[in-house]
mmCIF file of C-alpha atoms and ligand atoms in Angstrom:
data_model
loop_
_atom_site.group_PDB
_atom_site.id
_atom_site.type_symbol
_atom_site.label_atom_id
_atom_site.label_comp_id
_atom_site.label_asym_id
_atom_site.label_seq_id
_atom_site.Cartn_x
_atom_site.Cartn_y
_atom_site.Cartn_z
ATOM 1 C CA UNK B 1 234.121 146.869 40.152
ATOM 2 C CA UNK B 2 233.373 143.424 38.763
ATOM 3 C CA UNK B 3 230.670 145.006 36.594
ATOM 4 C CA UNK B 4 233.176 147.577 35.265
ATOM 5 C CA UNK B 5 235.532 144.830 34.115
ATOM 6 C CA UNK B 6 232.638 142.864 32.624
ATOM 7 C CA UNK B 7 231.507 145.918 30.615
ATOM 8 C CA UNK B 8 235.009 146.684 29.373
ATOM 9 C CA UNK B 9 235.381 143.075 28.250
ATOM 10 C CA UNK B 10 231.977 143.074 26.562
ATOM 11 C CA UNK B 11 232.257 146.178 24.373
ATOM 12 C CA UNK B 12 234.703 146.388 21.473
ATOM 13 C CA UNK B 13 234.382 150.144 21.174
ATOM 14 C CA UNK B 14 234.662 152.351 24.263
ATOM 15 C CA UNK B 15 234.442 156.140 24.429
ATOM 16 C CA UNK B 16 235.669 158.069 27.466
ATOM 17 C CA UNK B 17 233.900 161.275 28.491
ATOM 18 C CA UNK B 18 234.755 163.909 31.092
ATOM 19 C CA UNK B 19 233.212 167.104 32.403
ATOM 20 C CA UNK B 20 233.012 170.625 31.025
ATOM 21 C CA UNK B 21 236.122 172.740 31.716
ATOM 22 C CA UNK B 22 238.135 169.607 32.607
ATOM 23 C CA UNK B 23 240.727 169.639 35.375
ATOM 24 C CA UNK B 24 243.665 167.358 36.164
ATOM 25 C CA UNK B 25 241.509 164.636 37.705
ATOM 26 C CA UNK B 26 239.152 164.600 34.736
ATOM 27 C CA UNK B 27 241.867 164.438 32.058
ATOM 28 C CA UNK B 28 243.925 162.067 34.255
ATOM 29 C CA UNK B 29 240.934 159.730 34.637
ATOM 30 C CA UNK B 30 240.124 159.816 30.927
ATOM 31 C CA UNK B 31 243.718 159.063 29.871
ATOM 32 C CA UNK B 32 244.336 156.673 32.767
ATOM 33 C CA UNK B 33 241.314 154.615 31.738
ATOM 34 C CA UNK B 34 242.264 154.939 28.051
ATOM 35 C CA UNK B 35 245.744 153.469 28.576
ATOM 36 C CA UNK B 36 244.508 150.834 31.017
ATOM 37 C CA UNK B 37 241.996 149.505 28.475
ATOM 38 C CA UNK B 38 244.259 149.931 25.422
ATOM 39 C CA UNK B 39 247.292 148.269 27.029
ATOM 40 C CA UNK B 40 245.259 145.419 28.522
ATOM 41 C CA UNK B 41 243.002 144.770 25.507
ATOM 42 C CA UNK B 42 244.931 146.043 22.433
ATOM 43 C CA UNK B 43 242.259 144.960 19.945
ATOM 44 C CA UNK B 44 239.616 147.265 21.419
ATOM 45 C CA UNK B 45 238.887 150.642 19.850
ATOM 46 C CA UNK B 46 239.150 153.323 22.548
ATOM 47 C CA UNK B 47 238.471 157.048 22.103
ATOM 48 C CA UNK B 48 238.546 160.102 24.336
ATOM 49 C CA UNK B 49 235.953 162.750 23.602
ATOM 50 C CA UNK B 50 235.442 166.208 25.083
ATOM 51 C CA UNK B 51 237.285 169.380 25.957
ATOM 52 C CA UNK B 52 240.995 169.668 26.650
ATOM 53 C CA UNK B 53 242.912 171.557 29.321
ATOM 54 C CA UNK B 54 246.087 173.577 28.675
ATOM 55 C CA UNK B 55 247.195 173.108 32.288
ATOM 56 C CA UNK B 56 247.376 169.310 32.048
ATOM 57 C CA UNK B 57 247.705 169.177 28.252
ATOM 58 C CA UNK B 58 250.989 167.291 28.692
ATOM 59 C CA UNK B 59 248.937 164.176 29.565
ATOM 60 C CA UNK B 60 246.992 164.440 26.316
ATOM 61 C CA UNK B 61 244.345 166.522 24.578
ATOM 62 C CA UNK B 62 240.950 164.951 23.861
ATOM 63 C CA UNK B 63 239.046 165.946 20.752
ATOM 64 C CA UNK B 64 235.468 165.455 19.612
ATOM 65 C CA UNK B 65 235.016 161.972 18.132
ATOM 66 C CA UNK B 66 232.993 161.312 15.006
ATOM 67 C CA UNK B 67 229.189 160.944 15.238
ATOM 68 C CA UNK B 68 229.325 157.519 13.613
ATOM 69 C CA UNK B 69 231.215 155.954 16.533
ATOM 70 C CA UNK B 70 228.613 156.170 19.291
ATOM 71 C CA UNK B 71 226.180 153.452 18.247
ATOM 72 C CA UNK B 72 227.305 150.104 19.587
ATOM 73 C CA UNK B 73 229.754 151.690 22.046
ATOM 74 C CA UNK B 74 230.209 151.729 25.785
ATOM 75 C CA UNK B 75 230.378 155.272 27.217
ATOM 76 C CA UNK B 76 232.508 155.681 30.332
ATOM 77 C CA UNK B 77 231.898 159.065 31.983
ATOM 78 C CA UNK B 78 234.586 159.887 34.534
ATOM 79 C CA UNK B 79 234.813 162.505 37.286
ATOM 80 C CA UNK B 80 231.406 163.942 36.478
ATOM 81 C CA UNK B 81 228.471 164.006 38.881
ATOM 82 C CA UNK B 82 225.588 165.085 36.702
ATOM 83 C CA UNK B 83 224.332 164.381 33.236
ATOM 84 C CA UNK B 84 224.392 168.028 32.104
ATOM 85 C CA UNK B 85 228.056 168.504 33.090
ATOM 86 C CA UNK B 86 229.306 165.829 30.677
ATOM 87 C CA UNK B 87 231.233 167.878 28.148
ATOM 88 C CA UNK B 88 230.092 165.941 25.068
ATOM 89 C CA UNK B 89 226.367 165.301 25.379
ATOM 90 C CA UNK B 90 226.496 162.733 22.575
ATOM 91 C CA UNK B 91 227.437 160.186 25.260
ATOM 92 C CA UNK B 92 223.690 159.544 25.338
ATOM 93 C CA UNK B 93 223.950 157.972 21.865
ATOM 94 C CA UNK B 94 226.144 155.150 23.180
ATOM 95 C CA UNK B 95 224.515 151.774 23.892
ATOM 96 C CA UNK B 96 225.425 151.711 27.579
ATOM 97 C CA UNK B 97 226.633 154.393 30.012
ATOM 98 C CA UNK B 98 229.025 153.627 32.859
ATOM 99 C CA UNK B 99 229.733 156.438 35.309
ATOM 100 C CA UNK B 100 232.855 156.388 37.503
ATOM 101 C CA UNK B 101 232.959 159.284 39.943
ATOM 102 C CA UNK B 102 233.852 160.591 43.399
ATOM 103 C CA UNK B 103 231.431 163.520 43.787
ATOM 104 C CA UNK B 104 228.466 163.658 46.126
ATOM 105 C CA UNK B 105 225.719 161.679 44.383
ATOM 106 C CA UNK B 106 222.944 163.876 43.009
ATOM 107 C CA UNK B 107 222.276 162.200 39.658
ATOM 108 C CA UNK B 108 222.906 158.516 38.969
ATOM 109 C CA UNK B 109 222.733 159.101 35.226
ATOM 110 C CA UNK B 110 224.699 156.010 34.235
ATOM 111 C CA UNK B 111 223.162 152.641 33.432
ATOM 112 C CA UNK B 112 225.715 151.518 35.986
ATOM 113 C CA UNK B 113 227.359 153.890 38.493
ATOM 114 C CA UNK B 114 230.593 153.226 40.328
ATOM 115 C CA UNK B 115 230.816 156.075 42.854
ATOM 116 C CA UNK B 116 233.046 156.443 45.894
ATOM 117 C CA UNK B 117 232.240 159.765 47.554
ATOM 118 C CA UNK B 118 235.114 159.284 49.971
ATOM 119 C CA UNK B 119 237.793 159.043 47.287
ATOM 120 C CA UNK B 120 239.645 162.370 46.992
ATOM 121 C CA UNK B 121 240.087 161.857 43.248
ATOM 122 C CA UNK B 122 238.383 159.825 40.554
ATOM 123 C CA UNK B 123 241.863 158.640 39.553
ATOM 124 C CA UNK B 124 242.188 156.913 42.931
ATOM 125 C CA UNK B 125 239.106 154.794 42.131
ATOM 126 C CA UNK B 126 240.723 153.816 38.828
ATOM 127 C CA UNK B 127 243.956 152.827 40.601
ATOM 128 C CA UNK B 128 241.898 150.704 43.008
ATOM 129 C CA UNK B 129 240.157 149.102 40.033
ATOM 130 C CA UNK B 130 243.579 148.266 38.578
ATOM 131 C CA UNK B 131 244.770 146.884 41.933
ATOM 132 C CA UNK B 132 241.777 144.580 42.156
ATOM 133 C CA UNK B 133 242.345 143.120 38.690
ATOM 134 C CA UNK B 134 246.107 143.497 38.339
ATOM 135 C CA UNK B 135 246.409 139.922 37.112
ATOM 136 C CA UNK B 136 244.276 140.830 34.092
ATOM 137 C CA UNK B 137 245.047 144.542 33.560
ATOM 138 C CA UNK B 138 248.315 146.150 32.438
ATOM 139 C CA UNK B 139 249.487 149.555 33.616
ATOM 140 C CA UNK B 140 252.052 151.491 31.541
ATOM 141 C CA UNK B 141 254.133 154.460 32.669
ATOM 142 C CA UNK B 142 251.853 156.786 30.597
ATOM 143 C CA UNK B 143 248.818 155.391 32.390
ATOM 144 C CA UNK B 144 250.443 155.791 35.813
ATOM 145 C CA UNK B 145 251.486 159.372 34.978
ATOM 146 C CA UNK B 146 247.941 160.376 33.992
ATOM 147 C CA UNK B 147 246.482 158.836 37.154
ATOM 148 C CA UNK B 148 249.140 160.392 39.374
ATOM 149 C CA UNK B 149 248.415 163.865 37.955
ATOM 150 C CA UNK B 150 244.721 163.388 38.761
ATOM 151 C CA UNK B 151 245.405 162.423 42.368
ATOM 152 C CA UNK B 152 248.097 165.076 42.804
ATOM 153 C CA UNK B 153 245.924 167.936 41.532
ATOM 154 C CA UNK B 154 242.609 166.938 43.142
ATOM 155 C CA UNK B 155 244.200 166.545 46.573
ATOM 156 C CA UNK B 156 245.991 169.921 46.397
ATOM 157 C CA UNK B 157 249.278 167.952 46.308
ATOM 158 C CA UNK B 158 248.186 165.409 48.953
ATOM 159 C CA UNK B 159 247.099 167.931 51.549
ATOM 160 C CA UNK B 160 243.269 167.938 51.618
ATOM 161 C CA UNK B 161 241.570 166.073 54.451
ATOM 162 C CA UNK B 162 239.980 163.616 52.016
ATOM 163 C CA UNK B 163 243.477 162.106 51.621
ATOM 164 C CA UNK B 164 243.800 158.731 53.361
ATOM 165 C CA UNK B 165 246.324 155.923 53.508
ATOM 166 C CA UNK B 166 244.555 154.535 50.411
ATOM 167 C CA UNK B 167 245.625 157.666 48.531
ATOM 168 C CA UNK B 168 249.261 157.187 49.465
ATOM 169 C CA UNK B 169 249.020 153.467 48.636
ATOM 170 C CA UNK B 170 247.705 154.421 45.198
ATOM 171 C CA UNK B 171 250.490 156.959 44.725
ATOM 172 C CA UNK B 172 253.082 154.380 45.796
ATOM 173 C CA UNK B 173 251.778 151.918 43.226
ATOM 174 C CA UNK B 174 251.946 154.587 40.512
ATOM 175 C CA UNK B 175 255.547 155.432 41.454
ATOM 176 C CA UNK B 176 256.405 151.748 41.123
ATOM 177 C CA UNK B 177 254.988 151.937 37.593
ATOM 178 C CA UNK B 178 257.544 154.604 36.677
ATOM 179 C CA UNK B 179 255.987 157.996 37.437
ATOM 180 C CA UNK B 180 258.599 160.757 37.124
ATOM 181 C CA UNK B 181 257.783 163.253 39.889
ATOM 182 C CA UNK B 182 259.983 166.103 38.680
ATOM 183 C CA UNK B 183 258.590 165.805 35.122
ATOM 184 C CA UNK B 184 255.064 166.180 36.522
ATOM 185 C CA UNK B 185 255.969 168.950 38.935
ATOM 186 C CA UNK B 186 257.701 170.939 36.190
ATOM 187 C CA UNK B 187 254.529 170.835 34.141
ATOM 188 C CA UNK B 188 252.215 171.687 37.030
ATOM 189 C CA UNK B 189 254.310 174.396 38.674
ATOM 190 C CA UNK B 190 255.617 176.490 35.781
ATOM 191 C CA UNK B 191 253.456 179.556 35.001
ATOM 192 C CA UNK B 192 253.586 182.320 32.427
ATOM 193 C CA UNK B 193 254.757 185.769 33.481
ATOM 194 C CA UNK B 194 251.278 187.128 32.705
ATOM 195 C CA UNK B 195 249.698 184.637 35.132
ATOM 196 C CA UNK B 196 252.162 185.563 37.853
ATOM 197 C CA UNK B 197 251.362 189.254 37.316
ATOM 198 C CA UNK B 198 247.655 188.433 37.536
ATOM 199 C CA UNK B 199 248.304 186.722 40.866
ATOM 200 C CA UNK B 200 249.880 189.966 42.088
ATOM 201 C CA UNK B 201 246.707 191.766 41.020
ATOM 202 C CA UNK B 202 244.518 189.217 42.841
ATOM 203 C CA UNK B 203 246.531 189.527 46.047
ATOM 204 C CA UNK B 204 246.236 193.315 45.971
ATOM 205 C CA UNK B 205 242.584 193.543 44.952
ATOM 206 C CA UNK B 206 240.637 190.726 46.583
ATOM 207 C CA UNK B 207 237.727 191.789 48.789
ATOM 208 C CA UNK B 208 236.430 190.583 52.137
ATOM 209 C CA UNK B 209 232.972 190.508 53.682
ATOM 210 C CA UNK B 210 232.441 191.614 57.304
ATOM 211 C CA UNK B 211 232.896 188.134 58.760
ATOM 212 C CA UNK B 212 235.684 186.945 56.502
ATOM 213 C CA UNK B 213 234.485 185.611 53.145
ATOM 214 C CA UNK B 214 237.299 186.511 50.728
ATOM 215 C CA UNK B 215 236.621 186.834 47.012
ATOM 216 C CA UNK B 216 238.015 187.989 43.707
ATOM 217 C CA UNK B 217 235.904 189.429 40.897
ATOM 218 C CA UNK B 218 237.531 188.189 37.694
ATOM 219 C CA UNK B 219 235.869 190.314 35.061
ATOM 220 C CA UNK B 220 236.402 189.955 31.293
ATOM 221 C CA UNK B 221 238.209 193.286 31.382
ATOM 222 C CA UNK B 222 240.812 191.951 33.850
ATOM 223 C CA UNK B 223 241.287 188.682 31.936
ATOM 224 C CA UNK B 224 241.869 190.671 28.734
ATOM 225 C CA UNK B 225 244.097 193.238 30.448
ATOM 226 C CA UNK B 226 246.476 190.519 31.703
ATOM 227 C CA UNK B 227 246.241 188.505 28.480
ATOM 228 C CA UNK B 228 245.727 185.152 30.218
ATOM 229 C CA UNK B 229 243.488 182.210 29.348
ATOM 230 C CA UNK B 230 240.215 181.697 31.223
ATOM 231 C CA UNK B 231 241.721 178.559 32.725
ATOM 232 C CA UNK B 232 244.776 180.437 34.047
ATOM 233 C CA UNK B 233 242.576 183.232 35.395
ATOM 234 C CA UNK B 234 240.327 180.710 37.166
ATOM 235 C CA UNK B 235 243.331 178.934 38.685
ATOM 236 C CA UNK B 236 244.097 182.045 40.723
ATOM 237 C CA UNK B 237 241.370 181.137 43.197
ATOM 238 C CA UNK B 238 244.199 179.527 45.175
ATOM 239 C CA UNK B 239 245.994 182.871 45.541
ATOM 240 C CA UNK B 240 243.732 183.805 48.494
ATOM 241 C CA UNK B 241 243.569 180.375 50.125
ATOM 242 C CA UNK B 242 245.744 181.047 53.138
ATOM 243 C CA UNK B 243 244.312 184.182 54.750
ATOM 244 C CA UNK B 244 244.024 183.291 58.443
ATOM 245 C CA UNK B 245 240.719 185.108 59.027
ATOM 246 C CA UNK B 246 239.034 183.842 55.842
ATOM 247 C CA UNK B 247 238.055 180.154 56.023
ATOM 248 C CA UNK B 248 235.907 180.465 52.869
ATOM 249 C CA UNK B 249 237.002 182.081 49.651
ATOM 250 C CA UNK B 250 235.878 182.220 46.044
ATOM 251 C CA UNK B 251 236.537 183.547 42.613
ATOM 252 C CA UNK B 252 233.744 184.886 40.383
ATOM 253 C CA UNK B 253 234.735 184.526 36.740
ATOM 254 C CA UNK B 254 232.796 186.397 34.080
ATOM 255 C CA UNK B 255 231.830 184.343 31.007
ATOM 256 C CA UNK B 256 229.628 185.642 28.158
ATOM 257 C CA UNK B 257 226.409 184.127 29.546
ATOM 258 C CA UNK B 258 227.130 183.505 33.217
ATOM 259 C CA UNK B 259 229.366 184.226 36.176
ATOM 260 C CA UNK B 260 231.124 181.023 37.217
ATOM 261 C CA UNK B 261 231.878 180.633 40.914
ATOM 262 C CA UNK B 262 234.819 178.616 42.215
ATOM 263 C CA UNK B 263 234.162 178.191 45.925
ATOM 264 C CA UNK B 264 236.658 176.863 48.463
ATOM 265 C CA UNK B 265 236.774 176.254 52.220
ATOM 266 C CA UNK B 266 239.047 174.971 54.912
ATOM 267 C CA UNK B 267 236.244 174.705 57.497
ATOM 268 C CA UNK B 268 232.560 175.227 56.682
ATOM 269 C CA UNK B 269 230.775 172.854 54.316
ATOM 270 C CA UNK B 270 230.182 174.838 51.117
ATOM 271 C CA UNK B 271 228.461 172.451 48.710
ATOM 272 C CA UNK B 272 224.993 173.317 50.073
ATOM 273 C CA UNK B 273 225.670 176.999 49.379
ATOM 274 C CA UNK B 274 226.822 176.017 45.869
ATOM 275 C CA UNK B 275 223.616 174.023 45.343
ATOM 276 C CA UNK B 276 221.568 177.133 46.138
ATOM 277 C CA UNK B 277 223.344 178.832 43.208
ATOM 278 C CA UNK B 278 222.871 176.132 40.556
ATOM 279 C CA UNK B 279 225.983 174.200 41.458
ATOM 280 C CA UNK B 280 227.396 171.547 43.709
ATOM 281 C CA UNK B 281 230.597 169.658 44.388
ATOM 282 C CA UNK B 282 232.484 168.632 47.497
ATOM 283 C CA UNK B 283 232.132 169.893 51.089
ATOM 284 C CA UNK B 284 235.271 172.019 50.773
ATOM 285 C CA UNK B 285 235.554 172.609 47.017
ATOM 286 C CA UNK B 286 232.465 173.435 45.022
ATOM 287 C CA UNK B 287 231.350 175.311 41.952
ATOM 288 C CA UNK B 288 228.213 177.222 41.030
ATOM 289 C CA UNK B 289 227.115 180.131 38.892
ATOM 290 C CA UNK B 290 225.268 183.430 38.889
ATOM 291 C CA UNK B 291 223.172 184.520 35.937
ATOM 292 C CA UNK B 292 224.555 188.053 36.262
ATOM 293 C CA UNK B 293 226.556 190.315 38.581
ATOM 294 C CA UNK B 294 223.198 191.464 40.054
ATOM 295 C CA UNK B 295 223.167 188.270 42.152
ATOM 296 C CA UNK B 296 226.631 188.856 43.607
ATOM 297 C CA UNK B 297 225.472 190.684 46.746
ATOM 298 C CA UNK B 298 223.066 187.880 47.632
ATOM 299 C CA UNK B 299 225.813 185.301 47.278
ATOM 300 C CA UNK B 300 228.224 187.345 49.401
ATOM 301 C CA UNK B 301 225.570 187.711 52.108
ATOM 302 C CA UNK B 302 224.962 183.942 52.160
ATOM 303 C CA UNK B 303 228.676 183.147 52.220
ATOM 304 C CA UNK B 304 229.274 185.720 54.953
ATOM 305 C CA UNK B 305 226.497 184.144 57.066
ATOM 306 C CA UNK B 306 228.092 180.728 56.617
ATOM 307 C CA UNK B 307 231.459 182.063 57.797
ATOM 308 C CA UNK B 308 229.861 183.814 60.788
ATOM 309 C CA UNK B 309 228.038 180.635 61.862
ATOM 310 C CA UNK B 310 231.253 178.682 61.535
ATOM 311 C CA UNK B 311 233.273 181.175 63.569
ATOM 312 C CA UNK B 312 230.524 181.342 66.226
ATOM 313 C CA UNK B 313 230.563 177.549 66.499
ATOM 314 C CA UNK B 314 234.263 177.671 67.339
ATOM 315 C CA UNK B 315 233.852 180.129 70.215
HETATM 316 P P1 LIG P 401 235.877 173.907 40.301
HETATM 317 O O1 LIG P 401 235.863 175.139 41.103
HETATM 318 O O2 LIG P 401 235.354 174.092 38.899
HETATM 319 O O3 LIG P 401 237.214 173.237 40.367
HETATM 320 O O4 LIG P 401 234.854 172.891 40.962
HETATM 321 C C1 LIG P 401 235.026 172.396 42.262
HETATM 322 C C2 LIG P 401 234.173 171.161 42.426
HETATM 323 O O5 LIG P 401 232.804 171.498 42.281
HETATM 324 C C3 LIG P 401 234.449 170.095 41.373
HETATM 325 O O6 LIG P 401 234.430 168.863 42.009
HETATM 326 C C4 LIG P 401 233.336 170.238 40.380
HETATM 327 O O7 LIG P 401 232.996 169.019 39.809
HETATM 328 C C5 LIG P 401 232.181 170.792 41.217
HETATM 329 N N1 LIG P 401 231.389 171.733 40.429
HETATM 330 C C6 LIG P 401 231.840 172.858 39.822
HETATM 331 N N2 LIG P 401 230.843 173.493 39.197
HETATM 332 C C7 LIG P 401 229.716 172.774 39.400
HETATM 333 C C8 LIG P 401 228.353 172.900 38.997
HETATM 334 N N3 LIG P 401 227.923 173.934 38.279
HETATM 335 N N4 LIG P 401 227.487 171.938 39.393
HETATM 336 C C9 LIG P 401 227.887 170.898 40.143
HETATM 337 N N5 LIG P 401 229.170 170.720 40.564
HETATM 338 C C10 LIG P 401 230.078 171.631 40.199
#
């Protein structure tokens, strides 16, 4: 963490990068770091580059920064495990790359990498960084709100088993900095009528393999029929998370050139299965993709085997 502070002090221009299809922890980490640096060192130029997310757009919406800004800058890539998942690949044009992340390490692409695989959210690492240097750093209410949203969303509202007392200590600190819980919950919980209707569709039409792998095929046709965004459609993976006989579940979302898989578990480790299908992630929340629907049966077979082995091990 000392190195992180040293780098922030050294560079006058800092650009924050996240991952493709950013989630709450990614946007929360980008904005949390942005405010932390800006409020503590007001003379520094700080930018946020990359994609935005409607779901957590109330924190802020990054945009693509100008080409001329990269040379001479420090790139800070947050919440992203691998080089190719950084949403703006121009981060490579910066003078120095610092990665701050909480995913399983597969690619130490930064010139310096601060990774805590045990942290349930990248935002928690940033709170711990603040705690360590709180005599030097300043944390505003906006900063605390962004970081809280990251922890809240990446822990499934503080319920995943990666949550520890450190997570609650971080949340407590953020509340002391002025986080308004009902403001955040209103933004995270309110859904459009179309999304709620899509959830009804998902609950009625999900499928199950013989041993209990539950899945939803989210085709383009369904997304268009319900008139929802890709992000809202993808968020419905949680709609089948509580089926007692299905400890692993997934959503397959059709994009123009690939089928994205959102894979979840409350028992078996799924990141190795994700790695087999060009993905990765955490033991109980991973992502991967298929090149076409032709590969779906193979994936279902592999996931079904994983569930069977898990259930057998419990007997
Ligand atoms: P998601 O379903 O997109 O929320 O992803 C769940 C977790 O898996 C996140 O921590 C992602 O960073 C990770 N992940 C998703 N897709 C990929 C991928 N293609 N390669 C590596 N990790 C991924």
